[in-house]
């Protein structure tokens, strides 16, 4: 009887520690069942040893039902997955998992124009360095906790990297089971904006449920044993709502092709302090939740869509597509967030044949069939521009710069600190602008773009404007050895800036001169001119 009691204890211990999804289509439940049946089978044999303790003696005959049960489980783990999930048997289903892929005309129309102060200049690695710095400034806190994984999200229409404070070990958790004291926010657009948030509405924060906690305070175990043991869970992401309250957002999924074909069905929103769990379908998820579709699932579905476009037995790789550098979270029009990636032909590594945007909530997918540079090619081009400095680029983020689809990235030193910025035209990675500030970079990029003859994107002419007017104020400024001329004109209340690269007439222009300028219509308070003509020097 004692041996069967040990078996029951073993059973519950395995379930408690392994937390297998108790549903059809998941391997773990079959593996555990097979292991437990085997242990039960051995116990049923009543095995003992002889008096010398050298030989094993089987005292009972094997029970046939146990052998049959193990055989059934083996079939469940081998034959059933093969029949229900083999790619060559279900090619069409895998290829269509991403859903309808719409055709877009120009990617710049999907990504809204953006002002310089809204561009992401802080990546995940830099956010971690800045977060570590603010934690290290408080020794008492730094000795007790560690930073969790940063995730990017919009909070009150501002872009932030957010990471929870986690326990740094078992004994730290044991002595503070109430929870860690908050989270860190790092602005994605301003590296000086780093916040340690320890209170909300003057009430102290306690991140009790987290991946670095133990027993029932472990976030995954808490969810599992509160009604979701049979639910597929993916992507435990720490997010905050618009008021700053901390939550864990967990995507739920089901398998639609036997043991494969993961597809997101909604989210669980777990209060990181109280542990309260709310389940939402995709359509009902709160607006502050940025992502429902896990990147790992979307990436797999996109690869299947491109790989199986002409069936499984396509040995010539005809029309096959593959994603480039993984998925990047970007924000488009109406503040919607998207997974972005380039697509290349199989075997190609520098030139993209198109780009894809996948809505992170609805999974609505749009494919823009236009040639351009992959993220890797853009990085190499930017690094080559300052190769003597040995800087390394961050992951490129696509933006709409004056109607030009553009990769924007930072250039960092060996210590991971931002030293320069770079812009690379997606359509032509030889068009590069670098600078010590985003303003300098934009000016250099526009200069490089205009000097190329504007052949790669003639449609941007609609975003240009020309004005004849009179100079009302003009002042020069030297930045990093380059002279820039800021001026205002009559009847157009904006500040303009240009350099001698635009026109050699700028240094000799004075108040009262009649001029004609051309510039790109954008969101900037200070506008770069693309052409400057002083009428006094005809």
XYZ file of C-alpha atoms in Angstrom:
538
model
C 0.000 0.000 0.000
C 2.862 2.363 0.810
C 4.322 1.990 -2.670
C 1.047 3.099 -4.255
C 0.902 6.059 -1.868
C 4.369 7.012 -3.108
C 3.026 6.729 -6.653
C 0.171 9.140 -5.882
C 2.619 11.579 -4.291
C 4.874 11.291 -7.355
C 1.884 11.941 -9.631
C 0.884 15.178 -7.878
C 4.504 16.283 -7.561
C 5.042 15.936 -11.317
C 1.834 17.827 -12.096
C 2.757 20.575 -9.637
C 6.293 21.036 -10.973
C 5.881 20.328 -14.699
C 2.416 21.908 -15.126
C 1.576 20.004 -18.343
C -1.330 21.273 -20.449
C -4.065 18.728 -19.766
C -5.615 18.734 -23.198
C -5.494 16.895 -26.495
C -2.672 17.896 -28.794
C -0.008 18.483 -26.130
C 2.949 16.092 -25.837
C 3.760 16.727 -22.178
C 0.606 15.087 -20.902
C 1.400 11.949 -22.935
C 5.030 11.801 -21.788
C 4.030 12.143 -18.139
C 1.266 9.546 -18.530
C 3.722 7.091 -20.087
C 6.282 7.677 -17.343
C 3.710 7.222 -14.581
C 2.278 4.083 -16.193
C 5.767 2.630 -16.406
C 6.401 3.336 -12.710
C 3.012 1.842 -11.831
C 3.835 -1.194 -13.968
C 7.107 -1.757 -12.102
C 5.387 -1.379 -8.732
C 2.717 -3.922 -9.727
C 5.344 -6.588 -10.364
C 6.184 -6.753 -6.639
C 9.898 -6.880 -7.351
C 12.115 -7.967 -4.442
C 15.676 -9.240 -4.084
C 17.060 -12.556 -2.900
C 18.627 -12.974 0.529
C 22.024 -12.028 -0.816
C 20.578 -8.940 -2.415
C 22.161 -9.783 -5.750
C 19.157 -10.872 -7.819
C 15.795 -9.290 -8.501
C 12.743 -11.531 -8.125
C 9.427 -10.790 -9.875
C 6.636 -11.961 -7.581
C 3.597 -11.079 -9.717
C 2.683 -11.390 -13.352
C 2.548 -8.211 -15.408
C -0.928 -6.705 -15.666
C -2.000 -6.673 -19.309
C -4.127 -3.555 -19.000
C -1.040 -1.588 -18.041
C 0.815 -2.813 -21.117
C -2.170 -1.915 -23.286
C -2.392 1.510 -21.637
C 1.294 2.166 -22.364
C 0.789 1.062 -25.961
C -2.157 3.453 -26.341
C -0.081 6.330 -24.952
C 2.769 5.476 -27.328
C 0.313 5.612 -30.233
C -0.880 8.994 -28.919
C 2.717 10.277 -28.920
C 3.789 8.908 -32.316
C 1.081 7.766 -34.726
C -1.592 10.350 -33.887
C 0.749 13.381 -34.287
C 2.021 12.010 -37.589
C -1.473 11.535 -39.035
C -2.976 14.755 -37.691
C 0.012 17.108 -37.869
C 2.511 16.070 -40.567
C 3.196 19.075 -42.762
C 3.094 17.188 -46.060
C -0.359 15.826 -45.163
C -1.800 19.201 -44.138
C 0.149 21.660 -46.294
C -2.803 23.885 -47.165
C -3.859 24.257 -43.524
C -0.375 25.327 -42.432
C -0.047 27.760 -45.334
C -3.344 29.442 -44.431
C -2.806 29.680 -40.662
C -1.813 33.351 -40.920
C -5.232 34.075 -42.452
C -5.946 36.352 -45.392
C -2.856 38.283 -46.453
C -3.934 41.596 -47.931
C -1.903 43.361 -50.594
C -0.759 46.887 -49.712
C 0.418 49.523 -52.164
C 3.037 51.525 -50.234
C 4.231 50.756 -46.723
C 4.717 54.486 -46.051
C 0.924 54.897 -46.204
C 0.480 52.376 -43.386
C 3.100 53.876 -41.093
C 2.119 57.392 -40.051
C 4.596 60.297 -40.421
C 6.428 60.955 -37.175
C 8.218 63.888 -35.577
C 11.845 63.558 -34.484
C 11.027 63.594 -30.754
C 8.797 60.515 -31.200
C 11.409 58.281 -32.830
C 12.697 55.359 -30.761
C 16.308 55.976 -29.752
C 16.391 53.515 -26.842
C 16.398 49.801 -27.643
C 15.876 46.913 -25.251
C 19.577 46.504 -24.402
C 20.038 50.193 -23.624
C 16.817 50.204 -21.585
C 18.296 47.405 -19.461
C 21.548 49.349 -18.921
C 19.617 52.462 -17.890
C 17.335 50.404 -15.649
C 20.320 48.750 -13.966
C 21.821 52.178 -13.374
C 18.792 53.535 -11.529
C 18.541 50.335 -9.462
C 22.254 50.513 -8.654
C 21.814 54.035 -7.319
C 19.838 52.523 -4.422
C 22.112 49.866 -2.831
C 19.493 48.645 -0.362
C 17.116 47.876 -3.213
C 19.729 46.555 -5.639
C 20.862 43.855 -3.213
C 17.354 42.406 -3.005
C 16.006 42.453 -6.533
C 16.883 42.061 -10.205
C 15.378 43.553 -13.329
C 12.961 41.477 -15.342
C 12.548 41.447 -19.111
C 11.728 44.791 -20.706
C 8.743 44.996 -23.041
C 7.809 48.026 -25.114
C 4.332 49.555 -24.968
C 2.445 52.806 -25.283
C 1.356 54.444 -22.037
C -0.815 57.547 -22.401
C 0.365 57.806 -26.013
C 4.049 57.783 -25.010
C 6.373 54.903 -25.829
C 8.088 53.176 -22.866
C 10.139 50.119 -22.066
C 8.674 48.574 -18.910
C 10.202 45.864 -16.703
C 9.194 44.460 -13.304
C 11.473 44.226 -10.290
C 11.964 40.521 -9.549
C 13.266 38.549 -6.568
C 16.981 37.758 -6.943
C 16.795 34.346 -5.264
C 14.802 31.922 -3.122
C 15.761 33.419 0.235
C 15.073 36.956 -0.994
C 11.586 35.759 -1.957
C 11.143 33.815 1.307
C 11.916 36.917 3.369
C 9.656 39.145 1.258
C 6.670 37.116 0.076
C 4.597 40.286 -0.082
C 6.332 41.079 -3.383
C 8.966 43.310 -4.955
C 8.428 47.077 -4.744
C 7.441 48.066 -8.284
C 8.837 48.374 -11.790
C 11.094 50.466 -14.019
C 9.963 52.613 -16.963
C 12.439 53.828 -19.575
C 11.275 56.210 -22.287
C 11.917 54.739 -25.736
C 12.332 58.262 -27.146
C 14.387 59.951 -24.408
C 17.201 58.104 -22.660
C 17.188 60.660 -19.829
C 13.645 59.705 -18.848
C 14.139 56.718 -16.526
C 11.649 56.097 -13.731
C 11.576 53.761 -10.757
C 7.878 53.392 -9.973
C 7.247 52.228 -6.397
C 3.839 53.767 -5.690
C 0.540 54.310 -7.497
C -1.776 56.975 -6.045
C 0.497 57.124 -2.986
C 0.007 53.393 -2.352
C 3.120 51.175 -2.356
C 3.408 48.603 -5.125
C 4.008 44.909 -4.423
C 4.688 42.668 -7.441
C 3.732 39.447 -5.660
C 2.995 37.251 -8.679
C 6.072 36.944 -10.899
C 8.309 34.364 -12.606
C 11.011 34.734 -9.914
C 8.610 33.842 -7.076
C 8.039 30.322 -5.746
C 5.170 27.933 -5.064
C 1.767 29.587 -5.583
C 3.281 33.034 -6.074
C 4.951 31.872 -9.282
C 2.888 33.546 -12.000
C 2.676 30.485 -14.258
C 1.738 28.132 -11.404
C -0.787 30.649 -10.063
C -2.573 30.757 -13.422
C -2.300 27.005 -13.996
C -3.957 26.048 -10.715
C -6.669 28.677 -10.981
C -8.650 27.146 -13.797
C -6.261 27.138 -16.769
C -4.534 23.749 -16.542
C -6.076 22.744 -19.883
C -5.302 26.014 -21.711
C -2.305 26.687 -23.927
C -0.430 29.743 -22.602
C 2.243 31.751 -24.407
C 4.208 34.953 -23.873
C 4.003 36.133 -20.238
C 4.449 39.887 -20.825
C 4.600 42.514 -18.094
C 2.461 45.533 -19.032
C 0.899 48.470 -17.220
C -2.434 50.155 -17.865
C -2.851 53.890 -18.466
C -2.943 54.520 -14.690
C 0.317 52.623 -14.148
C -1.200 49.519 -12.517
C 0.952 46.419 -13.194
C -0.361 43.289 -14.921
C 0.831 40.143 -16.614
C -0.681 39.742 -20.075
C -0.668 36.120 -21.220
C -1.809 34.994 -24.662
C -4.058 31.946 -24.789
C -3.926 29.651 -27.803
C -5.325 26.463 -29.226
C -3.857 23.931 -31.663
C -5.762 23.729 -34.917
C -3.767 21.077 -36.798
C -3.530 18.107 -34.469
C -0.472 18.612 -32.286
C 0.583 21.736 -34.207
C -0.883 24.907 -35.625
C -0.897 27.232 -32.634
C -3.394 30.071 -32.968
C -4.029 32.829 -30.408
C -7.569 32.971 -29.026
C -7.339 35.832 -26.512
C -5.505 36.866 -23.367
C -5.445 36.441 -19.615
C -4.842 39.691 -17.734
C -3.440 38.933 -14.290
C -3.122 41.611 -11.617
C 0.536 41.365 -10.547
C -0.363 42.454 -7.004
C -3.600 40.652 -6.155
C -3.432 37.742 -8.597
C -6.951 38.438 -9.925
C -7.374 36.846 -13.371
C -9.555 38.185 -16.188
C -9.957 36.251 -19.427
C -10.717 38.109 -22.659
C -11.466 37.094 -26.231
C -9.525 38.988 -28.894
C -12.376 41.401 -29.624
C -12.960 42.198 -25.929
C -9.352 42.778 -24.820
C -8.799 46.176 -23.103
C -7.395 48.872 -25.386
C -4.253 49.360 -23.278
C -3.069 45.813 -24.072
C -0.686 46.289 -26.990
C -0.217 42.708 -28.119
C -2.392 39.629 -28.209
C -0.628 37.765 -31.013
C 2.676 36.313 -29.673
C 5.665 36.990 -31.921
C 6.703 33.325 -31.864
C 3.318 32.212 -33.252
C 3.124 34.951 -35.898
C 6.693 34.225 -37.018
C 5.935 30.528 -37.426
C 2.762 31.246 -39.391
C 4.506 33.764 -41.676
C 7.277 31.283 -42.411
C 4.725 28.571 -43.246
C 2.843 31.013 -45.488
C 6.011 31.817 -47.443
C 7.566 28.348 -47.364
C 4.477 26.439 -48.507
C 3.229 28.968 -51.055
C 3.515 26.380 -53.843
C 2.943 23.266 -51.775
C 5.211 20.998 -49.761
C 7.005 19.259 -52.642
C 8.507 22.457 -54.061
C 12.122 21.341 -54.360
C 13.036 24.131 -56.798
C 12.065 26.734 -54.138
C 9.884 28.501 -56.723
C 8.322 31.656 -55.228
C 9.344 30.631 -51.709
C 9.643 33.447 -49.192
C 11.230 33.696 -45.760
C 11.295 36.387 -43.107
C 14.491 38.379 -42.607
C 15.575 39.327 -39.074
C 12.658 38.192 -36.923
C 9.787 40.456 -35.893
C 9.976 44.069 -34.699
C 7.165 45.842 -32.865
C 6.278 49.096 -34.623
C 3.434 51.580 -34.347
C 1.383 52.703 -37.319
C -1.611 54.914 -37.929
C -4.249 55.307 -35.215
C -1.619 54.182 -32.664
C -2.064 50.541 -33.683
C 0.905 48.275 -33.045
C 2.221 45.820 -35.642
C 4.765 43.067 -36.007
C 7.042 44.153 -38.854
C 9.434 42.050 -40.916
C 10.965 41.964 -44.352
C 10.527 39.034 -46.721
C 13.261 37.688 -48.965
C 13.340 34.965 -51.567
C 14.823 31.741 -50.227
C 18.581 32.011 -50.741
C 18.673 35.822 -50.724
C 20.025 37.702 -47.720
C 20.392 41.386 -48.655
C 17.456 42.335 -50.846
C 13.892 42.127 -49.572
C 11.111 41.422 -52.059
C 8.548 42.916 -49.742
C 7.517 43.766 -46.193
C 4.788 42.549 -43.884
C 2.816 44.268 -41.124
C 0.767 42.075 -38.784
C -1.663 43.728 -36.367
C -0.556 42.563 -32.902
C -4.162 42.386 -31.699
C -6.256 41.117 -34.614
C -3.513 39.412 -36.708
C -4.696 41.309 -39.779
C -1.790 40.890 -42.196
C -0.722 43.209 -45.018
C 2.005 42.349 -47.529
C 3.755 45.174 -49.396
C 5.397 43.751 -52.486
C 8.203 46.215 -53.072
C 11.934 45.674 -53.243
C 14.206 47.088 -50.602
C 16.922 46.449 -48.077
C 16.746 43.855 -45.343
C 17.367 44.968 -41.788
C 20.812 43.352 -41.893
C 21.798 45.141 -45.111
C 20.671 48.475 -43.636
C 22.733 47.841 -40.499
C 25.827 47.029 -42.553
C 25.342 50.181 -44.610
C 25.028 52.386 -41.503
C 28.018 50.784 -39.778
C 30.071 51.189 -42.948
C 29.416 54.928 -42.885
C 31.347 55.230 -39.596
C 33.490 52.108 -39.829
C 36.542 53.911 -38.427
C 34.699 54.321 -35.109
C 33.741 50.668 -34.768
C 30.181 51.435 -33.695
C 27.472 48.766 -33.771
C 23.888 49.485 -34.807
C 20.724 48.691 -32.913
C 17.877 46.800 -34.581
C 16.465 49.048 -37.349
C 12.958 50.439 -36.837
C 10.940 51.406 -39.946
C 9.472 54.921 -40.065
C 7.760 57.185 -42.540
C 10.154 60.123 -43.018
C 8.537 62.640 -45.375
C 6.837 59.836 -47.253
C 10.103 57.889 -47.525
C 10.088 54.412 -45.894
C 13.189 54.670 -43.713
C 15.083 52.501 -41.260
C 16.135 54.470 -38.170
C 18.739 53.060 -35.785
C 21.280 54.077 -33.188
C 25.028 53.557 -33.386
C 26.496 52.339 -30.097
C 29.990 51.889 -28.684
C 31.357 48.771 -26.995
C 29.732 49.823 -23.723
C 26.284 49.852 -25.305
C 25.919 53.652 -25.116
C 24.397 55.617 -27.993
C 27.000 57.735 -29.800
C 25.348 58.507 -33.134
C 22.171 57.968 -35.130
C 21.561 56.645 -38.625
C 18.795 56.698 -41.236
C 18.789 54.355 -44.224
C 16.260 54.413 -47.063
C 14.469 51.053 -47.116
C 14.158 51.165 -50.912
C 17.876 51.839 -51.401
C 20.309 51.087 -48.576
C 23.064 53.143 -50.242
C 21.176 56.289 -49.198
C 22.434 56.826 -45.645
C 22.466 59.729 -43.229
C 24.353 59.707 -39.910
C 24.726 62.361 -37.261
C 25.412 63.112 -33.615
C 21.792 64.104 -33.079
C 18.525 63.108 -34.692
C 18.311 66.586 -36.274
C 21.761 66.223 -37.845
C 20.890 62.743 -39.018
C 17.677 63.902 -40.664
C 19.499 66.731 -42.439
C 22.225 64.367 -43.670
C 19.665 61.793 -44.777
C 17.599 64.315 -46.729
C 20.753 65.661 -48.349
C 21.800 62.140 -49.402
C 18.300 61.370 -50.600
C 17.936 64.531 -52.657
C 21.421 64.199 -54.148
C 20.420 60.728 -55.401
C 18.050 62.446 -57.819
C 14.969 61.305 -55.899
C 14.613 58.452 -58.362
C 13.663 55.755 -55.909
C 10.400 57.306 -54.782
C 8.999 59.879 -57.201
C 5.697 59.926 -55.336
C 7.221 61.985 -52.542
C 7.005 65.085 -54.731
C 3.434 65.546 -53.514
C 4.814 66.113 -49.999
C 7.045 69.005 -51.085
C 6.270 72.717 -50.988
C 7.948 75.763 -52.548
C 7.621 79.330 -51.242
C 8.830 82.765 -52.379
C 9.254 85.134 -49.442
C 11.539 87.506 -47.526
C 13.981 86.676 -44.717
C 12.864 88.166 -41.365
C 15.529 86.601 -39.111
C 18.639 84.475 -39.721
C 21.251 83.015 -37.352
C 24.056 80.504 -37.754
C 24.950 77.668 -35.402
C 27.932 75.311 -35.472
C 27.405 71.690 -34.413
C 30.228 69.158 -34.497
C 32.124 71.256 -37.025
C 29.131 71.764 -39.339
C 27.451 75.158 -39.871
C 23.652 75.312 -39.869
C 21.619 78.424 -40.705
C 18.270 78.928 -38.953
C 15.916 81.505 -40.408
C 12.319 82.697 -40.498
C 10.385 84.180 -43.394
C 7.476 86.528 -43.832
C 3.927 85.120 -43.738
C 4.969 81.554 -42.823
C 5.364 81.116 -39.037
C 7.877 78.282 -38.950
C 11.604 77.978 -38.344
C 13.695 76.706 -41.269
C 17.209 75.293 -41.261
C 19.723 74.604 -43.990
C 23.448 74.058 -44.453
C 26.012 74.958 -47.084
C 25.407 71.477 -48.524
C 21.998 72.790 -49.570
C 23.201 76.183 -50.819
C 26.400 78.210 -50.689
C 24.255 81.365 -50.583
C 23.093 80.769 -46.994
C 26.229 82.224 -45.291
C 25.860 85.558 -47.149
C 22.093 85.898 -46.748
C 20.806 88.742 -44.538
C 17.453 90.001 -43.230
C 15.356 91.511 -46.020
C 16.701 89.296 -48.813
C 14.117 87.823 -51.159
C 14.441 84.064 -51.330
C 12.762 80.978 -52.764
C 12.885 77.745 -50.772
C 11.620 74.196 -51.137
C 11.012 71.822 -48.263
C 9.270 68.607 -47.275
C 5.962 68.949 -45.472
C 6.338 67.086 -42.176
C 5.501 67.145 -38.483
C 8.615 69.032 -37.394
C 8.683 72.398 -35.636
C 11.997 73.122 -37.361
C 11.875 72.367 -41.082
C 14.865 71.341 -43.200
C 14.978 73.078 -46.561
C 15.881 70.981 -49.598
C 16.509 73.987 -51.861
C 17.528 77.585 -51.065
C 17.762 80.320 -53.683
C 18.674 83.924 -52.783
C 17.198 86.189 -55.504
C 19.840 88.875 -54.814
C 22.494 86.616 -56.361
C 20.944 85.689 -59.701
